[in-house]
Short mmCIF file of C-alpha atoms and ligand atoms in Angstrom, two decimals:
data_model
loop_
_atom_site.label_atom_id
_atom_site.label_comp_id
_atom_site.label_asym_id
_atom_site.label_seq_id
_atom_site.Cartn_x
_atom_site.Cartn_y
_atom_site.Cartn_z
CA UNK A 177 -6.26 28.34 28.36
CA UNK A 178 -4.96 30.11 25.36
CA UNK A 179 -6.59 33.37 24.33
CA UNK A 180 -4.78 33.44 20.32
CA UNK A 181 -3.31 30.47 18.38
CA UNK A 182 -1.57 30.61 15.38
CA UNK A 183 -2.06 28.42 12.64
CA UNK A 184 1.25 27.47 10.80
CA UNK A 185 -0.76 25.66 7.93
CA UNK A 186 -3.19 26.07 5.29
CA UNK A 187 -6.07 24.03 3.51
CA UNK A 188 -8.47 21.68 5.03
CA UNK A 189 -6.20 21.21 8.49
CA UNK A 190 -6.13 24.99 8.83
CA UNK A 191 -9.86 25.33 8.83
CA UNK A 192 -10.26 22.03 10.88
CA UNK A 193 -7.78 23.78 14.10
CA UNK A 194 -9.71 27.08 13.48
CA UNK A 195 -12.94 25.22 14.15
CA UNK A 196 -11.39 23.64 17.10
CA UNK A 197 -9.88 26.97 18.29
CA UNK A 198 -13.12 28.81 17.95
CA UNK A 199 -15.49 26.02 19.21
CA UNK A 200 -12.87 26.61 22.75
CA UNK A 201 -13.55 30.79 22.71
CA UNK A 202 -10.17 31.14 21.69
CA UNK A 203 -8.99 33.88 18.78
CA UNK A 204 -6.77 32.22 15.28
CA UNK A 205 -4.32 34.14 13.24
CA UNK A 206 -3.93 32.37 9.95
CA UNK A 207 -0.77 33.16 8.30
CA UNK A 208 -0.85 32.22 4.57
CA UNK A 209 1.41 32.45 1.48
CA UNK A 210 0.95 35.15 -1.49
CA UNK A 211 -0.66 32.04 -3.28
CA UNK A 212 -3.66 31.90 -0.69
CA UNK A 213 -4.37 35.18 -0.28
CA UNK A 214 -8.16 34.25 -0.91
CA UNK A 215 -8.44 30.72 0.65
CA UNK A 216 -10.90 29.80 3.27
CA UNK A 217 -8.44 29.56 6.07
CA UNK A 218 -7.43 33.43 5.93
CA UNK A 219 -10.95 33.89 5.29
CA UNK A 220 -11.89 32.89 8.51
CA UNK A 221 -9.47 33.40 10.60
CA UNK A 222 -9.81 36.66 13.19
CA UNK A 223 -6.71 37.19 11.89
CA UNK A 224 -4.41 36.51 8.52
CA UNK A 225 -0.63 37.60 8.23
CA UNK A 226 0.86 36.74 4.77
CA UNK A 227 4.36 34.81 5.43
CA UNK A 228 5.56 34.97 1.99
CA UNK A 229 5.68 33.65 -1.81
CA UNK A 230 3.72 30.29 -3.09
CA UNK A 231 6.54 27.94 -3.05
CA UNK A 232 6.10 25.89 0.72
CA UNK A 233 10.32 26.55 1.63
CA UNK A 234 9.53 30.75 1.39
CA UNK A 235 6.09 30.38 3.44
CA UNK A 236 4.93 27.53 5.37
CA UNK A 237 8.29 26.67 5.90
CA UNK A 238 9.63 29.61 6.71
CA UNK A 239 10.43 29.91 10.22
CA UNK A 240 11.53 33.41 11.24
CA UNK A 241 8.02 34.68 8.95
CA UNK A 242 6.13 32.43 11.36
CA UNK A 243 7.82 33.10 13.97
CA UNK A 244 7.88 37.35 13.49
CA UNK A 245 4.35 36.76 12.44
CA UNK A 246 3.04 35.04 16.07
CA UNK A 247 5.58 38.08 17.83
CA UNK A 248 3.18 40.19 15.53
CA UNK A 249 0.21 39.12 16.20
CA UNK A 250 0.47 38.14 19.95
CA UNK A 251 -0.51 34.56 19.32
CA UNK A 252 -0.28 32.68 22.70
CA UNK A 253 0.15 29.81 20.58
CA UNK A 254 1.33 27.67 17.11
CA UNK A 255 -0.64 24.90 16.07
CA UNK A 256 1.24 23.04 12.87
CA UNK A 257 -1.44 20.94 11.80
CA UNK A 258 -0.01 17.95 9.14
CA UNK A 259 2.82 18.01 7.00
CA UNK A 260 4.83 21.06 6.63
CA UNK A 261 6.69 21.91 10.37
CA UNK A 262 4.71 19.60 12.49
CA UNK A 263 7.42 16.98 12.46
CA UNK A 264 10.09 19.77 12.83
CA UNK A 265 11.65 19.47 16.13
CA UNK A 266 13.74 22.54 15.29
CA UNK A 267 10.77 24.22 14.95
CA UNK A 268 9.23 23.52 18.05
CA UNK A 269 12.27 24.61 19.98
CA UNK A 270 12.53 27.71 18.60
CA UNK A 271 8.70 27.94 19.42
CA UNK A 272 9.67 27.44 23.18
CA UNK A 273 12.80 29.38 23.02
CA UNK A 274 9.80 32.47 21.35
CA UNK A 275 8.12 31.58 24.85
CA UNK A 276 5.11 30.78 22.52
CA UNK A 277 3.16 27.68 23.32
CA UNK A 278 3.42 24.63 21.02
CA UNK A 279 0.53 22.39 20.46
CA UNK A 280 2.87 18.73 19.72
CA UNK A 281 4.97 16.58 21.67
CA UNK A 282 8.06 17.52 23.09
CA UNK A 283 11.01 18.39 20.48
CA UNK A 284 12.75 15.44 22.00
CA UNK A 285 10.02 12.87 21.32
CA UNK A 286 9.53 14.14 17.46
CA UNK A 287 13.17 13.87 17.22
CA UNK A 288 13.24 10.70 18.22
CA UNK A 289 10.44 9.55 16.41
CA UNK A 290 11.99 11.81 12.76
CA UNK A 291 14.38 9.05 12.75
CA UNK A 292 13.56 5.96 11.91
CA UNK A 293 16.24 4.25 13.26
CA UNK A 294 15.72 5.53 16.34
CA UNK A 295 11.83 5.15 16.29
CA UNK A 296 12.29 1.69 16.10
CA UNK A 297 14.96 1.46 18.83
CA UNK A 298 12.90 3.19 21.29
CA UNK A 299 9.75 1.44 19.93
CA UNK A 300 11.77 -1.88 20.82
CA UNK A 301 12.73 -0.45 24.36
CA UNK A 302 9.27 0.20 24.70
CA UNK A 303 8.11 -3.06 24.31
CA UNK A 304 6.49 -2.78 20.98
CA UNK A 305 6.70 -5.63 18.19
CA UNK A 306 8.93 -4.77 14.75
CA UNK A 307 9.30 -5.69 11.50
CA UNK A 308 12.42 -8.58 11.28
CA UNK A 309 15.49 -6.11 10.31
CA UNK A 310 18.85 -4.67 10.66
CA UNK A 311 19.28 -3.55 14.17
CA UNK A 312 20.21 -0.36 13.41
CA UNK A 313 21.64 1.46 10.24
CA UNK A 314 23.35 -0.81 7.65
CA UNK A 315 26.72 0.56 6.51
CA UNK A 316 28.63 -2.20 4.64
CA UNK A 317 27.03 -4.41 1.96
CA UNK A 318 28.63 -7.10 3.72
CA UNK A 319 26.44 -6.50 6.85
CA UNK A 320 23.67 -5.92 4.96
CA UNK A 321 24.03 -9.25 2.83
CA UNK A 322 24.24 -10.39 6.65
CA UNK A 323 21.16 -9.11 7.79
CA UNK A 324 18.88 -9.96 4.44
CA UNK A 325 19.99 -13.67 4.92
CA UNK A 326 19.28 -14.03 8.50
CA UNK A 327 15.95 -12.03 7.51
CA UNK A 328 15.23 -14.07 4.53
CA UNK A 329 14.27 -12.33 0.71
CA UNK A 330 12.82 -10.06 -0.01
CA UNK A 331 13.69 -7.39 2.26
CA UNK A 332 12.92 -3.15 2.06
CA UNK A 333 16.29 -0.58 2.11
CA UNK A 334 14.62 2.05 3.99
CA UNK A 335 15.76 5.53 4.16
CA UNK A 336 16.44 6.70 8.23
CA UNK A 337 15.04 10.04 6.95
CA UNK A 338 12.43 8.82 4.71
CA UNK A 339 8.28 10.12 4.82
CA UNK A 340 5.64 10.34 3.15
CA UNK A 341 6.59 6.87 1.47
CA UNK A 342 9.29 8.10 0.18
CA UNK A 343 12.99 6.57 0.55
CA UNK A 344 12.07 2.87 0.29
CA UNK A 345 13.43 -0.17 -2.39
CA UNK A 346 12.64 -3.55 -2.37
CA UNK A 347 15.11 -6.18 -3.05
CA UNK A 348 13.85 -9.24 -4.42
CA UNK A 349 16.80 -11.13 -4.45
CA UNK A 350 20.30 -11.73 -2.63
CA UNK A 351 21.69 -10.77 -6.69
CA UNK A 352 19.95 -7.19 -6.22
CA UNK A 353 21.01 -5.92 -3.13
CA UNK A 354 24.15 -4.43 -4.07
CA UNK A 355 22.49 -1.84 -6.44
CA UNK A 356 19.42 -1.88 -4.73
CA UNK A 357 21.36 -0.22 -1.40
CA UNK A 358 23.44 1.89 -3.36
CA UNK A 359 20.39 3.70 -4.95
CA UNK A 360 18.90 3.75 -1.63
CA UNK A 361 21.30 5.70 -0.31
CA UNK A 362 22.09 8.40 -3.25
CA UNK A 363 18.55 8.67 -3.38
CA UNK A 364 17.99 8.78 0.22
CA UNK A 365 21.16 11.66 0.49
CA UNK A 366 19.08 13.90 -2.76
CA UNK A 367 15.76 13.46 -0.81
CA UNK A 368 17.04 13.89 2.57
CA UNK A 369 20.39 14.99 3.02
CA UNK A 370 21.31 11.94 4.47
CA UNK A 371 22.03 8.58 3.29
CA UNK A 372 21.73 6.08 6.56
CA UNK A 373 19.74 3.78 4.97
CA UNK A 374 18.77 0.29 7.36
CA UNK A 375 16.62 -3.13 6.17
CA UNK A 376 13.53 -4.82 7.15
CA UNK A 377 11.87 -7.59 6.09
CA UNK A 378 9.21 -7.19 2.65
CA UNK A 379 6.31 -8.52 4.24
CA UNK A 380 4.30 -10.09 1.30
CA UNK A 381 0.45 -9.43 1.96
CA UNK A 382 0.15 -7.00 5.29
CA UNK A 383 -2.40 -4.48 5.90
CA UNK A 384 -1.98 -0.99 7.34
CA UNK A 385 -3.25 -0.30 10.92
CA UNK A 386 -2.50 2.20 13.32
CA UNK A 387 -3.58 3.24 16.71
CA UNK A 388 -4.23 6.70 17.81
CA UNK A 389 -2.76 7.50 21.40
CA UNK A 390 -2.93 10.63 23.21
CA UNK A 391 -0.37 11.45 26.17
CA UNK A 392 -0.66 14.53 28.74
CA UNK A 393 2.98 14.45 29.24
CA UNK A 394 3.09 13.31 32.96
CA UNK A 395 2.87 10.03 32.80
CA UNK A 396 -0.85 9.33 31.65
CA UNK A 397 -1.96 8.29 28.37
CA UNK A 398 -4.46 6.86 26.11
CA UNK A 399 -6.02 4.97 22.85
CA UNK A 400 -8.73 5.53 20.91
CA UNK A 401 -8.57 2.71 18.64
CA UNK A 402 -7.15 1.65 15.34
CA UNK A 403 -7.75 2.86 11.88
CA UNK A 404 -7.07 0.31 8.67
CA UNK A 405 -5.65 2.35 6.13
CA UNK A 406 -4.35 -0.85 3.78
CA UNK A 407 -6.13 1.20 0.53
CA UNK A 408 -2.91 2.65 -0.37
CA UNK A 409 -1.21 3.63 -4.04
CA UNK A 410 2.09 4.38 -3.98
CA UNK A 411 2.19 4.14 -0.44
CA UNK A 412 0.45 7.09 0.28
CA UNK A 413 -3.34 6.47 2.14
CA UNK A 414 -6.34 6.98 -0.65
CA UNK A 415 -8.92 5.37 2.10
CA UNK A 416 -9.62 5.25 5.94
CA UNK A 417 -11.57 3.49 8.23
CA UNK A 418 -12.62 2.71 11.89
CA UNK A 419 -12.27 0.27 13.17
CA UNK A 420 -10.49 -1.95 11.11
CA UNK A 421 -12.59 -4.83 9.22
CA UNK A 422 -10.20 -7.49 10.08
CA UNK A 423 -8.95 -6.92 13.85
CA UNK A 424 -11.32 -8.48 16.94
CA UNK A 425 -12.23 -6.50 19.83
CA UNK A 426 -9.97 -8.64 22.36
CA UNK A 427 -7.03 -7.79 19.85
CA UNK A 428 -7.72 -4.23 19.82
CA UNK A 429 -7.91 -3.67 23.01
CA UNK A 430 -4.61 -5.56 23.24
CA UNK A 431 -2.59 -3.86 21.29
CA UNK A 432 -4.15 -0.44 22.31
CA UNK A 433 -3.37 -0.98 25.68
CA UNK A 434 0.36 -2.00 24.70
CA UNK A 435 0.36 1.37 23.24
CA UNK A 436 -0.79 3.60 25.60
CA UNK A 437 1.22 2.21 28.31
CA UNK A 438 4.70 2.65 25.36
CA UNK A 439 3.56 6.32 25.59
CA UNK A 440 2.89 6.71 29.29
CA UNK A 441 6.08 5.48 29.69
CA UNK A 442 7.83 7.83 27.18
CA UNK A 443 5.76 10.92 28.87
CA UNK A 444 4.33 11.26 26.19
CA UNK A 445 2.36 14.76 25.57
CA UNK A 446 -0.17 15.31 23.09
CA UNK A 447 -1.87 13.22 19.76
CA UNK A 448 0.38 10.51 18.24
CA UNK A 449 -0.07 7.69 15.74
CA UNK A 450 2.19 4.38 16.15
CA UNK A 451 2.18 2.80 12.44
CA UNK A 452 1.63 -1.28 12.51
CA UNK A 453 1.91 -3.50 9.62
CA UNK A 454 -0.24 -6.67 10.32
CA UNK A 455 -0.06 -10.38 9.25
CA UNK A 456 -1.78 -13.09 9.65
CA UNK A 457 -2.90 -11.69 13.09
CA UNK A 458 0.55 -10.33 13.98
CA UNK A 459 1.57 -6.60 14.67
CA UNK A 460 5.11 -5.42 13.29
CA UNK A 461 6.07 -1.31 14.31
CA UNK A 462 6.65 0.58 10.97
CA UNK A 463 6.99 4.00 12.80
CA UNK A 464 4.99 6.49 14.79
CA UNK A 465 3.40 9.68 13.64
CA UNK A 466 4.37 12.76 16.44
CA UNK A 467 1.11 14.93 14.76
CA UNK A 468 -2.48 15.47 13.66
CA UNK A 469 -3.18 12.65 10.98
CA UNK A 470 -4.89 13.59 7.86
CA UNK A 471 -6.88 10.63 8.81
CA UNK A 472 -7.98 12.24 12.82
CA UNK A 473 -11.87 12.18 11.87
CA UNK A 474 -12.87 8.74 11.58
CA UNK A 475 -11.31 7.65 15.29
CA UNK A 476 -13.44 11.29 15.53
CA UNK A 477 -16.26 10.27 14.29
CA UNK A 478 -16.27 6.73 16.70
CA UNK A 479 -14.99 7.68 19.85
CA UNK A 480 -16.76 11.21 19.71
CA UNK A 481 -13.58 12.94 21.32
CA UNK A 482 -12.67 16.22 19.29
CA UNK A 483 -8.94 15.64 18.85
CA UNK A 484 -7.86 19.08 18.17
CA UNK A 485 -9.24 19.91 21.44
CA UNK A 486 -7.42 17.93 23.26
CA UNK A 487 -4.47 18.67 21.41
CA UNK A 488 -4.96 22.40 22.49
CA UNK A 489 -6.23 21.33 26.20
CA UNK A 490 -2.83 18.87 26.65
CA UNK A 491 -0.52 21.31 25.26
CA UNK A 492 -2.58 24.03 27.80
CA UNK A 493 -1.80 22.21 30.84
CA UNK A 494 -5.08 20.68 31.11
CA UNK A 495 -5.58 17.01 31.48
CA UNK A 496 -6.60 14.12 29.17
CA UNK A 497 -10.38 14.95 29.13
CA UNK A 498 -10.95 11.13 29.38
CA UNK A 499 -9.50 7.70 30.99
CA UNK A 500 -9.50 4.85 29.37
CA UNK A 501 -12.73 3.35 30.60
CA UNK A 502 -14.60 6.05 29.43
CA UNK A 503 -13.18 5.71 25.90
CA UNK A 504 -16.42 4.23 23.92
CA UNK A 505 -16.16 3.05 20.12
CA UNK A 506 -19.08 3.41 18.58
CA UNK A 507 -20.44 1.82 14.98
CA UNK A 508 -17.96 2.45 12.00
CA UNK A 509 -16.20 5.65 10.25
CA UNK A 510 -14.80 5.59 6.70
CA UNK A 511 -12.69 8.93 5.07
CA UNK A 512 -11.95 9.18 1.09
CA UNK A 513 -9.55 11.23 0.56
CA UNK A 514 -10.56 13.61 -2.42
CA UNK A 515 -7.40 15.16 -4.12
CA UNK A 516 -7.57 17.43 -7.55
CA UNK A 517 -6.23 14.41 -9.68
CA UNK A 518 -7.11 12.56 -12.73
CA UNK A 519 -8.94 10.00 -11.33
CA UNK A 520 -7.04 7.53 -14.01
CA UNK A 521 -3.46 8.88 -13.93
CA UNK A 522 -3.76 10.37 -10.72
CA UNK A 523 -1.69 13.75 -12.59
CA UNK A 524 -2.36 16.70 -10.47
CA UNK A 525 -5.34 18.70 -11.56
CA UNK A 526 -5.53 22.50 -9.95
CA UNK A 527 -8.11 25.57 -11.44
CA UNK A 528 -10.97 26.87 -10.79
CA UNK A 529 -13.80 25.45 -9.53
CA UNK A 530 -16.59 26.70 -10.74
CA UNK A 531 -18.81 24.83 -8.26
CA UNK A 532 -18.41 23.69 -5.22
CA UNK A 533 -21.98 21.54 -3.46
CA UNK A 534 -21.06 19.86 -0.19
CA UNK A 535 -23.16 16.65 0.46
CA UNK A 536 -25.05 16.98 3.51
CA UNK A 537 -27.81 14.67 6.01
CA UNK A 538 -27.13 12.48 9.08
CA UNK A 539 -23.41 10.83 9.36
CA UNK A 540 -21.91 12.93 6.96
CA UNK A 541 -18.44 15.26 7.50
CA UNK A 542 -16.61 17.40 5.14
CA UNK A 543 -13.54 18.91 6.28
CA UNK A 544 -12.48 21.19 2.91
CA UNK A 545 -11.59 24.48 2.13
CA UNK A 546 -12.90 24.54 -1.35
CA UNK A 547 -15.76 27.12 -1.89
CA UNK A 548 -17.52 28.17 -5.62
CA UNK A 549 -14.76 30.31 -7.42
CA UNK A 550 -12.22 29.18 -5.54
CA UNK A 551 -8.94 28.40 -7.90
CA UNK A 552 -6.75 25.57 -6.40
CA UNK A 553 -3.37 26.79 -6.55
CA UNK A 554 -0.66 24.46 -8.13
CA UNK A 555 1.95 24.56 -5.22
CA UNK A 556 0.94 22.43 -2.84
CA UNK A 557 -0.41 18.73 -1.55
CA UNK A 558 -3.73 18.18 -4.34
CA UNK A 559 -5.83 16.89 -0.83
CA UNK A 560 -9.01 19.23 -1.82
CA UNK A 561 -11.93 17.44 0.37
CA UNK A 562 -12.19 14.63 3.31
CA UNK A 563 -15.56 13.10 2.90
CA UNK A 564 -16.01 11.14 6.15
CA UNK A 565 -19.31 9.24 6.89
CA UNK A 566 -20.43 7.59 10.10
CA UNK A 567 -22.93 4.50 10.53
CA UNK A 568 -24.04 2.17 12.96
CA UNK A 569 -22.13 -0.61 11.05
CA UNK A 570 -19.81 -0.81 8.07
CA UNK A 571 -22.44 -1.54 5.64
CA UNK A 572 -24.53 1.59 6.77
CA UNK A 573 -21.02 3.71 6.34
CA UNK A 574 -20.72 2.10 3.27
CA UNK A 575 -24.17 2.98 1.81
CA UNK A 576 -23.93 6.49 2.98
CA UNK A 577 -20.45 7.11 1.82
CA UNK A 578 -21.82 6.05 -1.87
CA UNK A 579 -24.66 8.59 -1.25
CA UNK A 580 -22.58 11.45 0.11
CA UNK A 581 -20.33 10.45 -2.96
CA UNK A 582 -23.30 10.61 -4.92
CA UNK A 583 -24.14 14.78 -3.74
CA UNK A 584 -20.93 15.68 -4.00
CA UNK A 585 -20.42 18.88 -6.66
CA UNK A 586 -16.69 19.76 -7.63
CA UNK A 587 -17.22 21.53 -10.94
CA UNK A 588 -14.49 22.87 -13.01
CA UNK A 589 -11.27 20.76 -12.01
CA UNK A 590 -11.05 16.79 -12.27
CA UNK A 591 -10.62 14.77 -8.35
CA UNK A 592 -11.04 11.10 -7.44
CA UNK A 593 -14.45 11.77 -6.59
CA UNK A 594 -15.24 8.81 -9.31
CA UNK A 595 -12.68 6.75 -8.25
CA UNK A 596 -14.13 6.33 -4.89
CA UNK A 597 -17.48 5.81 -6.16
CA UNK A 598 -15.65 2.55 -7.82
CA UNK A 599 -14.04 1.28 -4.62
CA UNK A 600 -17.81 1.72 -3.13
CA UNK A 601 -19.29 -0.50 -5.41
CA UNK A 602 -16.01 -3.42 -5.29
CA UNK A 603 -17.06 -6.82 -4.01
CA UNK A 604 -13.56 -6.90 -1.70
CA UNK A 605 -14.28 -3.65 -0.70
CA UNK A 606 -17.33 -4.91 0.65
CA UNK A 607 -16.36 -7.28 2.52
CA UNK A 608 -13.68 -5.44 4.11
CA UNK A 609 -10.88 -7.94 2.22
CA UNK A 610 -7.91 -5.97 1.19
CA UNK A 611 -4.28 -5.53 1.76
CA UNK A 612 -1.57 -2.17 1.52
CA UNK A 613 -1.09 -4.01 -2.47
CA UNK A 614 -4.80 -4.23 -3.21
CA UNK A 615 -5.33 -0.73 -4.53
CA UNK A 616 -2.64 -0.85 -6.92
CA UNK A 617 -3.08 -4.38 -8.31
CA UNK A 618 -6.75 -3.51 -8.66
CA UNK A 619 -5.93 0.05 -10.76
CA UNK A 620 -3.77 -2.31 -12.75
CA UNK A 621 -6.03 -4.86 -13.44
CA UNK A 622 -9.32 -3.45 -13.11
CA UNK A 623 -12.69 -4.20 -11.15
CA UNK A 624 -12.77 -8.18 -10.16
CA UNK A 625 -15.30 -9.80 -12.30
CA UNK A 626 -18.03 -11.09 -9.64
P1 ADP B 1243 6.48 6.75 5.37
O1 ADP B 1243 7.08 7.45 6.54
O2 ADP B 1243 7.14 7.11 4.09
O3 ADP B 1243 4.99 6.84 5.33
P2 ADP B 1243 6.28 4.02 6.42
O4 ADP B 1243 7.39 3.33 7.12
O5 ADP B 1243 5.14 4.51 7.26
O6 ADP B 1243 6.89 5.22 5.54
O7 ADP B 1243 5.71 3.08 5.30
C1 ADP B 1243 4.73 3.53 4.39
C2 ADP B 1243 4.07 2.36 3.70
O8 ADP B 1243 5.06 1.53 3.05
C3 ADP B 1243 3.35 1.40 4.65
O9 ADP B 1243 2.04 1.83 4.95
C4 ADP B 1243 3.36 0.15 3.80
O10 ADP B 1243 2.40 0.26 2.77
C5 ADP B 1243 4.72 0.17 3.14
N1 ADP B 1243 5.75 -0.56 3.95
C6 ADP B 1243 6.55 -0.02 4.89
N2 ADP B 1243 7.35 -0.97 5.46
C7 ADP B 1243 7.05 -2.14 4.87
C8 ADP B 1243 7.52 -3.51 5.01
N3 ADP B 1243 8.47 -3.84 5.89
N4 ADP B 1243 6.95 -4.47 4.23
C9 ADP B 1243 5.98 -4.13 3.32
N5 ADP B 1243 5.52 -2.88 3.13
C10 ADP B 1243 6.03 -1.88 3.89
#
């Protein structure tokens, strides 16, 4: 086992692998930017190397700083938490080539999985269903007016390089596709420095859900379930939960075993998420995840399984610390995402917070860095707080998530604390009845009148 790990991260994710870390005996070294100087995660850590100025390209994304300050600080170790390098197969190369460990996948498998063209060729290979689309990346408009025929309106231009739901148009009509691909692609090249751009088909009504595997990289590998993470804006996840309201157990168990065996095949090592759209009972591949998800703690807070530990165990050597039959899903999890935003135009909102009260009591998670005096910079992602409740059923999550909501102090900046307390109290909330264009037709048009 490793004696140090590194933390290439900061916020809530760098605090949640320094639990993880600790909880295993094993030393962190936070590295942090001029900008967090004073956050938790340096706080904490046994350790705290400062890897440059506040804007993410001179710090966390600064490889030789991370890499001089592991060599520094003897870290056995990097752990890259969300966002930032984790996706990065450059990164972890030059990890390997450091002779440092490196707690992801192999470079190969995030590579393929970067692209999404090749994503959803190997995703294909491996048996997995996909959205109707081009079969690779579109070049001509002719072959594209091809494709979106066969298909059938509308279809999505998706960027090869895209994330974070970024890189996407949709194309109504046959009469918009020539302008809709050629903005694709100049904004795809700005955005990503490259414009392969390929189609799918716009499904109308489809929710989010996506299974959580975990490989050990020799063959053997696992699910843990789905999460339904339809409550989108923008398409970027407000809302988790697991399992999903809509999906039986005999499907589930389908599709999670079609998973696992896609990544035992792949030799797969470590915690990935494979992205599914679903309609009317039907699975479609969007991509897969080769990382932590922000969302990790309600399959956490189900299956029991700590899955930062594993990540460290797996990328230690050690086995999966489960099989499948011992996998157990138990009652329901649901995560709001609390980000320093107007909670009506959703315009970032750091400061100081004056006060910071955790909620508290039986089924209840927080996974935040905030503290009382703590001043949330204005450089980075506006994720301040995971609330994550657990209940015996949905309705019990659902109650306590309202109460937790309910005890929840953030004092001196504005967050989405109210705007959750909404969704609680929304009759197709309750019943577990909403699709990935709910949220945004519902900010639009306000609560439903029943
Ligand atoms: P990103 O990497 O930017 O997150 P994804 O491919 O995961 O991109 O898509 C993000 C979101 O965009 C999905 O959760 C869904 O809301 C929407 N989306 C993606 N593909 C389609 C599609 N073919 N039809 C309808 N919506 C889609």
């Amino acid at each position: 086992m490793f004696g140090k790990i590194l933390i290439a991260n900061r916020g809530e994710i760098a605090l949640r692998v320094h639990r993880a870390a600790h909880d295993l005996g094993i030393r962190t070294v936070a590295v942090h930017s001029t900008a967090d100087a004073s956050a938790k995660h340096v706080k904490l850590a046994d350790e705290a190397i400062c890897i440059g100025p506040p804007p993410a390209r001179d710090s966390y994304l600064n490889i030789p700083n991370i890499i001089a300050a592991a060599e520094i600080s003897n870290a056995d170790a990097i752990h890259p938490g969300y966002g930032f390098l984790s996706e990065n197969a450059r990164f972890a190369e030059i990890v390997a080539e450091h002779r440092i460990g490196w707690i992801g996948p192999e470079p190969a498998h995030i590579r393929m999985m970067g692209d999404k063209v090749e994503a959803k060729r190997a995703a294909a290979r491996l048996g997995l269903p996909l959205v109707p689309g081009s079969d690779g990346p579109v070049t001509s408009l002719a072959e594209a007016r091809r494709v979106a025929a066969d298909i059938g309106y509308p279809v999505l231009v998706k960027a090869a390089a895209g994330g974070g739901g970024r890189g996407m148009k949709v194309v109504p009509t046959a009469d918009d596709l020539e302008t809709a691909l050629a903005q694709a692609r100049s904004e795809a090249k700005a955005a990503f420095g490259d414009d392969t751009v390929y189609l799918e088909k716009y499904l109308l009504n489809p929710r989010h859900i996506e299974f959580q595997i975990f490989g050990d990289g020799r063959g053997n590998a696992i699910h843990l379930g789905e999460r339904d993470c339809s409550l989108q804006r923008r398409h970027q996840k407000v809302l988790e939960e697991a399992p999903s309201p809509v999906l039986s157990e005999a499907d589930r168990q389908a599709m999670g075993a079609r998973c696992a065996t896609a990544m035992a095949e792949l030799g797969y090592r470590g915690a990935g998420t494979i992205e599914f759209l679903w309609e009317d009972g039907a699975f479609y591949f969007i991509e897969m995840n080769t990382r932590l998800q922000v969302e990790h703690p309600v399959t956490e807070m189900v299956t029991g399984l700590d899955l930062v530990r594993e990540q460290i165990r797996v990328a230690a050597g050690l086995p999966l610390s489960m099989r499948q039959e011992e996998v157990r899903m138990n009652g329901h999890a649901i995560e709001c995402r609390i980000n320093a935003e107007d909670p009506e135009t959703f315009a970032p909102a750091p400061g100081l917070v004056t006060e910071f009260h955790a909620p508290g009591g039986m089924g209840v998670r927080i996974d935040s860095a905030l503290y009382s005096g703590y001043r949330v910079p204005p450089h980075y992602d506006s994720l301040v707080a995971k609330l994550i409740v657990w209940g015996a059923t949905r309705e019990e999550a659902r109650m306590r998530m309202r109460r937790a909501l309910e005890e929840t102090v953030i004092s001196g900046i504005r967050t989405t604390i109210p705007l959750h307390q909404r969704l609680m109290a929304e009759p197709d909330f309750i019943a577990g009845d909403y699709s990935i264009k709910w949220l945004e037709a519902w900010l639009r048009e306000g609560p439903s009148a029943s």
